[in-house]
Coordinates of C-alpha atoms in Angstrom, one line a residue:
M1 CA -18.0 50.8 30.6
S2 CA -19.3 47.3 30.6
S3 CA -22.1 46.3 28.3
S4 CA -25.5 45.2 29.6
P5 CA -26.2 41.5 29.7
L6 CA -28.2 40.0 26.9
S7 CA -31.8 39.0 27.6
P8 CA -32.9 35.4 27.0
A9 CA -34.7 36.5 23.9
D10 CA -31.6 38.2 22.5
R11 CA -29.5 35.1 23.3
L12 CA -32.1 32.9 21.5
R13 CA -32.0 35.2 18.5
G14 CA -28.2 34.9 18.4
L15 CA -28.4 31.1 18.3
R16 CA -31.0 31.1 15.4
P17 CA -29.6 30.3 11.9
D18 CA -29.3 33.3 9.5
W19 CA -32.0 32.0 7.2
L20 CA -34.6 32.2 10.0
S21 CA -34.0 36.0 10.5
D22 CA -33.0 37.2 7.0
P23 CA -35.5 36.7 4.2
K24 CA -32.8 37.3 1.6
V25 CA -30.7 34.4 3.0
W26 CA -33.8 32.3 3.2
R27 CA -34.7 32.8 -0.4
T28 CA -31.1 32.3 -1.6
E29 CA -30.8 29.0 0.3
I30 CA -34.1 27.6 -1.0
L31 CA -33.4 28.5 -4.6
A32 CA -29.8 27.2 -4.4
G33 CA -31.1 23.9 -3.0
L34 CA -33.6 23.5 -5.8
V35 CA -30.9 24.1 -8.5
V36 CA -28.5 21.6 -6.9
A37 CA -31.3 19.0 -6.6
L38 CA -32.0 19.3 -10.4
A39 CA -28.2 19.0 -11.1
L40 CA -27.9 16.0 -8.8
I41 CA -30.5 13.8 -10.6
P42 CA -28.7 13.0 -13.9
E43 CA -25.4 12.5 -12.2
A44 CA -26.8 10.2 -9.5
I45 CA -28.4 8.1 -12.3
S46 CA -25.1 8.0 -14.2
F47 CA -23.1 6.9 -11.1
S48 CA -25.7 4.2 -10.4
I49 CA -25.1 2.9 -13.9
I50 CA -21.3 2.9 -13.2
A51 CA -21.8 0.9 -10.0
G52 CA -24.2 -1.5 -11.7
V53 CA -27.2 -0.7 -9.6
D54 CA -30.8 0.6 -10.2
P55 CA -31.0 4.4 -10.6
A56 CA -33.1 4.6 -7.4
I57 CA -30.1 3.3 -5.4
G58 CA -28.0 6.3 -6.4
L59 CA -30.8 8.8 -6.0
F60 CA -31.6 7.5 -2.5
A61 CA -27.9 7.8 -1.6
S62 CA -27.8 11.5 -2.8
F63 CA -30.9 12.2 -0.7
T64 CA -29.7 10.6 2.5
M65 CA -26.1 11.9 2.2
A66 CA -27.2 15.5 1.7
V67 CA -29.9 15.5 4.4
T68 CA -27.8 13.7 7.0
L69 CA -24.7 15.9 6.5
S70 CA -26.8 19.0 6.7
V71 CA -27.1 18.1 10.4
V72 CA -23.9 16.2 11.3
G73 CA -21.4 17.6 8.7
G74 CA -18.6 20.0 9.6
R75 CA -18.8 22.2 6.5
R76 CA -21.9 24.3 5.9
A77 CA -23.3 24.6 2.4
M78 CA -21.2 21.7 1.1
I79 CA -23.1 19.1 -0.9
S80 CA -22.5 15.3 -0.5
A81 CA -24.2 12.7 -2.7
A82 CA -23.5 9.6 -4.8
T83 CA -20.2 10.1 -6.6
G84 CA -18.3 8.6 -9.5
A85 CA -15.2 7.9 -7.3
V86 CA -17.2 5.8 -4.9
A87 CA -19.1 4.1 -7.7
L88 CA -15.8 3.0 -9.3
V89 CA -14.6 1.5 -6.0
I90 CA -17.7 -0.5 -5.2
A91 CA -18.6 -1.5 -8.8
P92 CA -16.4 -4.7 -8.8
L93 CA -17.9 -5.8 -5.4
N94 CA -21.5 -5.4 -6.7
R95 CA -20.6 -7.2 -10.0
E96 CA -19.0 -10.2 -8.2
H97 CA -21.1 -10.5 -5.0
G98 CA -24.4 -8.6 -5.5
L99 CA -26.3 -5.6 -4.0
G100 CA -26.3 -7.1 -0.5
H101 CA -22.5 -7.0 -0.2
L102 CA -22.4 -3.5 -1.7
I103 CA -24.8 -2.2 1.0
A104 CA -22.9 -3.9 3.7
C105 CA -19.7 -2.4 2.3
V106 CA -21.2 1.1 2.5
I107 CA -22.1 0.7 6.1
L108 CA -18.6 -0.6 7.0
A109 CA -17.0 2.2 5.1
G110 CA -19.0 4.6 7.3
V111 CA -17.6 2.9 10.4
F112 CA -14.1 3.2 9.0
Q113 CA -14.6 6.9 8.3
I114 CA -15.9 7.5 11.9
A115 CA -12.8 5.7 13.2
L116 CA -10.4 7.6 11.0
G117 CA -12.1 10.9 11.9
A118 CA -11.8 10.2 15.6
L119 CA -8.1 9.3 15.1
G120 CA -7.5 12.7 13.6
V121 CA -7.0 11.8 9.9
A122 CA -8.3 15.3 9.0
R123 CA -5.1 16.8 10.4
L124 CA -3.2 15.4 7.4
M125 CA -4.9 18.1 5.3
R126 CA -2.3 20.5 6.6
F127 CA 0.3 18.7 4.5
V128 CA -1.5 19.4 1.3
P129 CA 0.3 22.4 -0.3
R130 CA -1.4 25.2 -2.2
S131 CA 0.0 24.0 -5.6
V132 CA -1.8 20.6 -5.1
M133 CA -5.0 22.5 -4.1
V134 CA -4.8 24.6 -7.3
G135 CA -4.1 21.4 -9.4
F136 CA -7.1 19.7 -7.7
V137 CA -9.4 22.5 -8.5
N138 CA -8.3 22.8 -12.2
A139 CA -8.4 19.0 -12.6
L140 CA -11.9 18.9 -11.2
A141 CA -13.0 21.6 -13.7
I142 CA -11.5 19.5 -16.5
L143 CA -13.2 16.3 -15.3
V144 CA -16.6 18.0 -15.0
F145 CA -16.2 19.3 -18.5
M146 CA -15.1 15.9 -19.9
A147 CA -18.2 14.4 -18.3
Q148 CA -20.4 16.7 -20.4
V149 CA -18.7 15.8 -23.7
P150 CA -20.7 12.6 -24.2
E151 CA -23.9 14.6 -23.9
M152 CA -22.8 16.7 -26.8
H153 CA -21.7 13.9 -29.1
D154 CA -24.0 12.2 -31.6
V155 CA -27.1 14.2 -30.5
P156 CA -29.8 16.1 -32.4
W157 CA -28.6 19.4 -33.8
A158 CA -31.1 21.3 -31.5
V159 CA -28.9 20.3 -28.5
Y160 CA -26.2 22.8 -29.4
P161 CA -28.3 26.0 -29.6
L162 CA -30.0 25.0 -26.4
I163 CA -26.6 24.7 -24.6
I164 CA -25.5 28.0 -26.1
G165 CA -28.8 29.6 -25.1
G166 CA -28.5 28.3 -21.5
L167 CA -24.9 29.6 -21.2
A168 CA -26.1 33.0 -22.5
L169 CA -28.8 33.2 -19.9
M170 CA -26.4 32.4 -17.1
V171 CA -23.9 35.0 -18.3
F172 CA -26.2 37.9 -18.9
L173 CA -29.2 37.3 -16.5
P174 CA -27.0 38.2 -13.3
K175 CA -26.3 41.6 -14.9
V176 CA -30.0 42.3 -14.9
T177 CA -31.1 40.6 -11.6
K178 CA -29.7 38.2 -9.0
A179 CA -33.1 37.7 -7.3
V180 CA -33.3 34.2 -8.8
P181 CA -30.3 31.9 -9.6
A182 CA -29.5 32.1 -13.3
P183 CA -29.1 28.3 -13.5
L184 CA -32.6 27.7 -12.3
V185 CA -34.0 30.3 -14.8
S186 CA -32.0 28.6 -17.6
I187 CA -33.3 25.1 -16.7
V188 CA -37.0 26.3 -16.5
I189 CA -36.9 28.3 -19.8
L190 CA -35.1 25.5 -21.8
T191 CA -37.5 22.9 -20.4
A192 CA -40.6 25.0 -21.3
L193 CA -39.1 25.7 -24.7
T194 CA -38.4 22.0 -25.6
V195 CA -41.8 20.8 -24.2
G196 CA -43.8 23.6 -25.7
A197 CA -42.2 23.4 -29.1
G198 CA -42.0 19.6 -29.1
I199 CA -38.2 19.6 -29.7
A200 CA -36.9 16.1 -29.6
V201 CA -33.7 16.1 -27.5
P202 CA -32.3 13.8 -24.8
T203 CA -33.9 14.4 -21.4
V204 CA -33.4 13.4 -17.8
G205 CA -36.0 10.6 -18.2
D206 CA -33.8 9.0 -20.9
R207 CA -31.1 8.3 -18.3
G208 CA -33.2 6.0 -16.2
E209 CA -36.4 5.6 -14.3
L210 CA -37.0 7.8 -11.3
P211 CA -38.1 6.2 -8.0
S212 CA -41.8 6.4 -7.1
S213 CA -41.6 5.7 -3.4
L214 CA -39.6 6.5 -0.3
P215 CA -36.6 4.5 0.7
V216 CA -37.3 1.7 3.3
P217 CA -34.9 1.0 6.1
G218 CA -33.4 -2.5 6.2
V219 CA -30.5 -4.7 7.1
P220 CA -28.1 -5.8 4.2
D221 CA -29.1 -9.2 2.9
V222 CA -25.8 -10.9 3.5
P223 CA -24.6 -13.7 5.8
F224 CA -23.0 -12.2 8.9
T225 CA -19.8 -14.2 8.8
M226 CA -16.1 -13.6 8.9
D227 CA -16.1 -14.6 5.2
T228 CA -18.4 -11.7 4.4
L229 CA -16.3 -9.3 6.4
T230 CA -13.0 -10.2 4.7
T231 CA -14.7 -9.9 1.3
I232 CA -16.1 -6.4 1.9
A233 CA -13.4 -4.9 4.2
P234 CA -10.8 -4.0 1.4
Y235 CA -13.5 -2.3 -0.7
A236 CA -14.9 -0.5 2.4
L237 CA -11.5 0.8 3.4
A238 CA -10.8 2.0 -0.1
M239 CA -14.2 3.7 -0.2
A240 CA -13.6 5.3 3.2
L241 CA -10.3 6.8 2.1
V242 CA -11.4 8.0 -1.3
G243 CA -14.6 9.5 0.2
L244 CA -12.7 11.3 3.0
M245 CA -10.0 12.6 0.7
E246 CA -12.5 14.1 -1.7
S247 CA -14.7 15.5 1.1
L248 CA -11.9 17.1 3.0
M249 CA -10.4 18.6 -0.1
T250 CA -13.8 20.0 -1.1
A251 CA -14.3 21.4 2.4
K252 CA -11.0 23.1 2.3
L253 CA -11.9 24.6 -1.1
V254 CA -15.2 25.9 0.3
D255 CA -13.3 27.4 3.3
E256 CA -11.2 29.4 0.9
L257 CA -14.2 30.5 -1.2
T258 CA -16.3 31.7 1.7
D259 CA -13.4 32.8 3.9
T260 CA -14.7 30.7 6.8
H261 CA -13.4 27.8 8.9
S262 CA -14.9 24.4 9.2
S263 CA -14.3 21.4 11.4
K264 CA -12.6 18.7 9.3
T265 CA -12.8 16.2 12.1
R266 CA -16.5 16.7 12.4
E267 CA -16.8 16.5 8.6
S268 CA -14.9 13.2 8.6
I269 CA -17.1 11.7 11.3
G270 CA -20.2 13.1 9.6
Q271 CA -19.3 11.5 6.4
G272 CA -19.2 8.2 8.2
I273 CA -22.5 8.7 9.9
A274 CA -24.1 9.7 6.5
N275 CA -22.8 6.5 4.8
I276 CA -24.1 4.3 7.6
V277 CA -27.5 6.0 7.4
T278 CA -27.4 5.7 3.6
G279 CA -26.5 2.0 3.8
F280 CA -29.4 1.1 6.1
L281 CA -31.7 3.0 3.7
G282 CA -30.5 1.0 0.7
G283 CA -28.2 3.7 -0.9
M284 CA -24.9 3.2 -2.6
G285 CA -23.0 5.6 -0.4
G286 CA -21.1 8.7 -1.4
C287 CA -19.0 11.7 -0.4
A288 CA -18.7 15.4 -1.2
V289 CA -19.5 16.3 -4.8
I290 CA -17.5 19.3 -5.9
G291 CA -19.5 20.2 -9.0
Q292 CA -22.8 20.6 -7.2
T293 CA -21.0 22.2 -4.3
M294 CA -19.7 24.9 -6.6
I295 CA -23.2 25.4 -8.0
N296 CA -24.4 25.8 -4.4
V297 CA -21.7 28.0 -3.0
K298 CA -20.1 29.9 -5.9
V299 CA -22.9 30.2 -8.5
S300 CA -26.0 30.4 -6.2
G301 CA -24.4 32.0 -3.2
A302 CA -25.6 29.6 -0.5
R303 CA -23.8 29.7 2.8
T304 CA -25.9 27.7 5.3
R305 CA -26.9 24.1 6.1
L306 CA -30.4 24.9 4.9
S307 CA -29.3 24.7 1.2
T308 CA -27.7 21.3 1.8
F309 CA -30.8 19.9 3.6
L310 CA -33.1 21.2 0.9
A311 CA -30.9 19.9 -2.0
G312 CA -31.5 16.4 -0.6
T313 CA -35.2 17.0 0.2
F314 CA -36.0 18.6 -3.1
L315 CA -34.2 15.8 -4.9
L316 CA -36.5 13.2 -3.4
V317 CA -39.7 15.3 -3.8
L318 CA -38.8 16.1 -7.4
C319 CA -38.3 12.4 -8.2
I320 CA -41.4 11.0 -6.4
A321 CA -43.9 13.8 -6.7
F322 CA -42.8 15.5 -9.9
G323 CA -41.1 12.6 -11.7
P324 CA -42.9 13.2 -15.1
V325 CA -42.0 16.9 -15.1
V326 CA -38.4 16.3 -14.1
S327 CA -38.1 13.6 -16.7
D328 CA -38.8 16.2 -19.4
I329 CA -35.9 18.5 -18.4
P330 CA -33.5 18.5 -21.4
M331 CA -30.0 17.3 -20.7
A332 CA -28.8 20.3 -22.6
A333 CA -30.0 22.6 -19.8
L334 CA -28.0 20.6 -17.2
V335 CA -25.0 20.4 -19.5
A336 CA -25.0 24.2 -19.8
V337 CA -25.1 24.5 -16.0
M338 CA -22.2 22.2 -15.5
I339 CA -20.1 23.9 -18.3
M340 CA -20.7 27.2 -16.4
V341 CA -19.5 25.5 -13.2
C342 CA -16.4 24.4 -15.0
F343 CA -15.5 28.0 -16.1
A344 CA -16.3 29.3 -12.6
T345 CA -14.3 26.6 -10.9
F346 CA -11.1 26.6 -13.0
D347 CA -8.4 28.9 -11.6
W348 CA -7.6 30.8 -14.7
H349 CA -5.1 33.0 -12.9
S350 CA -2.9 30.0 -12.1
V351 CA -2.3 29.3 -15.8
A352 CA -1.9 33.0 -16.9
P353 CA 1.5 33.5 -18.7
A354 CA 2.4 36.3 -16.1
T355 CA 1.7 33.9 -13.2
L356 CA 3.6 31.0 -14.8
K357 CA 6.6 33.3 -15.4
R358 CA 6.9 34.2 -11.8
M359 CA 6.0 30.8 -10.3
P360 CA 8.9 28.5 -9.2
A361 CA 9.4 25.5 -11.5
G362 CA 8.7 23.1 -8.7
E363 CA 5.3 24.7 -8.0
I364 CA 4.3 24.4 -11.6
T365 CA 5.5 20.8 -11.7
V366 CA 3.4 19.8 -8.7
M367 CA 0.3 21.5 -10.1
A368 CA 0.8 19.8 -13.5
V369 CA 1.4 16.4 -11.9
T370 CA -1.8 16.7 -9.8
V371 CA -3.9 17.6 -12.9
V372 CA -2.4 14.9 -15.1
C373 CA -2.9 12.2 -12.4
V374 CA -6.5 13.2 -11.7
V375 CA -7.5 13.4 -15.4
A376 CA -5.7 10.2 -16.2
T377 CA -7.3 8.1 -13.4
H378 CA -10.5 10.1 -13.0
N379 CA -9.8 9.9 -9.3
L380 CA -9.3 13.1 -7.4
A381 CA -7.8 11.2 -4.4
V382 CA -5.0 9.7 -6.5
G383 CA -4.1 13.1 -7.9
V384 CA -3.9 14.7 -4.4
V385 CA -1.7 11.9 -3.0
V386 CA 0.7 11.9 -5.9
G387 CA 0.8 15.7 -6.1
S388 CA 1.5 15.9 -2.3
L389 CA 4.3 13.3 -2.6
T390 CA 5.8 15.2 -5.5
A391 CA 5.7 18.4 -3.5
M392 CA 7.5 16.7 -0.6
V393 CA 10.2 15.3 -2.8
I394 CA 10.8 18.7 -4.4
F395 CA 10.8 20.4 -1.0
A396 CA 13.3 17.9 0.4
R397 CA 15.6 18.4 -2.6
R398 CA 15.4 22.2 -2.3
V399 CA 16.1 22.2 1.5
A400 CA 18.9 19.6 1.1
H401 CA 20.9 21.9 -1.1
L402 CA 20.7 24.7 1.5
V403 CA 23.2 22.8 3.8
H404 CA 26.7 24.3 3.7
V405 CA 30.0 23.2 5.3
T406 CA 32.9 25.6 5.7
S407 CA 36.3 24.9 7.3
L408 CA 38.8 27.1 9.2
T409 CA 42.1 26.3 10.8
A410 CA 42.1 27.3 14.5
P411 CA 44.6 30.0 15.6
D412 CA 46.5 27.4 17.6
G413 CA 47.3 25.5 14.4
D414 CA 46.5 22.1 16.0
S415 CA 42.8 22.0 15.2
V416 CA 40.3 22.7 12.4
V417 CA 36.7 24.0 12.8
Y418 CA 34.0 23.0 10.5
S419 CA 30.8 25.2 10.5
V420 CA 27.7 23.4 9.3
T421 CA 24.7 25.6 8.2
G422 CA 21.2 24.3 7.4
E423 CA 18.7 21.6 8.1
L424 CA 20.1 18.1 8.6
F425 CA 17.7 15.3 7.6
F426 CA 17.8 12.2 5.4
A427 CA 18.1 14.1 2.2
S428 CA 20.8 16.6 3.2
S429 CA 22.8 14.4 5.7
N430 CA 23.7 11.8 3.0
D431 CA 26.1 14.3 1.4
L432 CA 27.5 15.5 4.7
V433 CA 30.0 12.7 5.2
G434 CA 31.8 13.6 1.9
Q435 CA 32.5 17.2 2.9
F436 CA 35.3 16.6 5.4
D437 CA 39.0 16.1 4.7
Y438 CA 39.8 13.1 6.8
T439 CA 43.4 12.6 5.6
T440 CA 45.0 16.0 5.9
D441 CA 43.0 17.6 8.7
R442 CA 44.7 18.4 12.0
A443 CA 44.6 16.0 15.0
R444 CA 41.6 17.8 16.6
V445 CA 38.4 18.4 14.6
V446 CA 35.6 20.6 15.9
I447 CA 32.2 20.4 14.2
D448 CA 30.1 23.6 15.0
L449 CA 26.4 23.0 14.5
T450 CA 25.3 26.4 16.0
A451 CA 23.6 27.3 12.6
A452 CA 22.2 23.8 12.0
H453 CA 19.4 21.6 13.3
I454 CA 19.3 17.8 13.5
W455 CA 15.9 16.4 12.5
D456 CA 16.2 12.6 12.2
A457 CA 18.3 9.5 12.8
S458 CA 19.9 9.7 9.4
S459 CA 21.7 12.9 10.5
V460 CA 22.9 11.4 13.7
A461 CA 24.1 8.4 11.8
A462 CA 26.0 10.7 9.4
L463 CA 27.7 12.5 12.3
D464 CA 28.6 9.1 13.8
A465 CA 30.2 8.1 10.5
I466 CA 32.2 11.3 10.4
R467 CA 33.5 10.7 13.9
T468 CA 34.4 7.1 13.1
K469 CA 36.4 8.0 10.0
Y470 CA 38.4 10.5 12.0
E471 CA 39.0 8.2 14.9
Q472 CA 40.2 5.5 12.5
R473 CA 43.0 7.9 11.6
G474 CA 43.9 8.7 15.2
K475 CA 42.1 12.0 15.4
T476 CA 39.5 13.4 17.9
V477 CA 36.2 14.9 17.0
E478 CA 34.2 17.4 19.1
I479 CA 30.6 18.4 18.2
I480 CA 29.6 21.8 19.6
G481 CA 26.7 24.3 19.2
L482 CA 23.8 21.9 19.3
N483 CA 20.4 23.4 20.2
Q484 CA 18.3 21.7 22.8
P485 CA 16.2 19.5 20.5
S486 CA 19.2 18.5 18.4
A487 CA 21.3 17.7 21.5
H488 CA 18.5 15.6 22.9
L489 CA 18.1 13.6 19.7
H490 CA 21.9 13.2 19.2
D491 CA 22.5 12.1 22.8
K492 CA 19.6 9.6 22.5
L493 CA 20.7 8.0 19.2
S494 CA 24.5 8.5 18.9
G495 CA 26.3 5.2 18.9
E496 CA 23.1 3.2 18.9
L497 CA 22.3 3.1 15.2
T498 CA 24.9 0.5 14.1
G499 CA 25.3 -2.9 15.6
S500 CA 28.6 -4.1 16.9
D501 CA 30.1 -7.6 16.3

């Protein structure tokens, strides 16, 4: 029996976001956005210092990135803001040429990201293996923790019990109630305690002055010449690549955490749009921030675009309207939140002795290489690229050793048949030439590739070399058993890969 058609009102309700129809979702998203906004403030200020710009530049970037991507981004509930990786890329440009060139660079990086997204760069994420993903997550947790260490060094003794108290609240409060995010309760209680008791500890206000007005749209103050373009283009391309790498890896991680799919192409283009908007509003640009994303998704339970939008909105409101209050938040409270994020983010199962005992050595190597590269360079993109390349090399070696060649003299006694089994590509075909007995074999040689597959020109060249060696000794070679793709590639390239005098 067919179902009755939906009424216009029912169809409209189906298009409405979850937070409009479910008060629980609405509350979760709002509170998650508030916690993330509080966690973004000190980091945005820190990244501004790294880039060599006023703290307002980083805070404006975090606001515009989050709000813009809540609309145009491809991954719901992911947080994008000013980041350390982007700050490191553009810091030399700002130091040598000034803020105008930096802003122009951010806008051009956004254009590059839109172009790369349209060209399908997001599809490259399918080549990132799981071991790299695990290494990425673990390295991220280590980096986030390392970023908190300076906040615990050479500080008043009261910082340590505050951090411990904040951690205790976040561990035990969820066992009592989950109505309000534990990180938010921890920040409020520790702030009230330090202000009420007059405890002198480092605060958010010590990191830099918060902005007191809204960002104003404007055009970068640079000469619009080819000289300017050639100056900013290398930095813009580097920023675009690093930003996309971190954003797409973060989106993939959130996909796994929430068991949902997101459009990586839309996210790539959205990152570009957000950076263009950020540049014209005087921000330093950015990309996805994994720490705050984990606070939003894993700790606070947010799942919709509302939390992302409110994270950016609350950030600006807190800075402009409640600057004095926000300035009094002890850094110890935010350090406790980020340490909790580290423990929640790290994949403890991946380093358990039982897991390591069962895991292939190659997988462990790839994971370790990814972690070491990220921690050493403080650049997640570098770790992902090196880890993926390491995985490819290990995979190529493993597959190359699966090629076997066996020989059998034919019943007629005048020919010999070689059976080749496995995948023939550049790594395996290099050893193929040496597995034939050119001197003592019969006058007719048959190479049976029924159980093999030709993947590249190196394999065709190897087969040509085998045929040439036999023909130089007055023997004939016949290749049989090629499947259709292999036959097509062989017929197309055989005899064409070496020049003749």
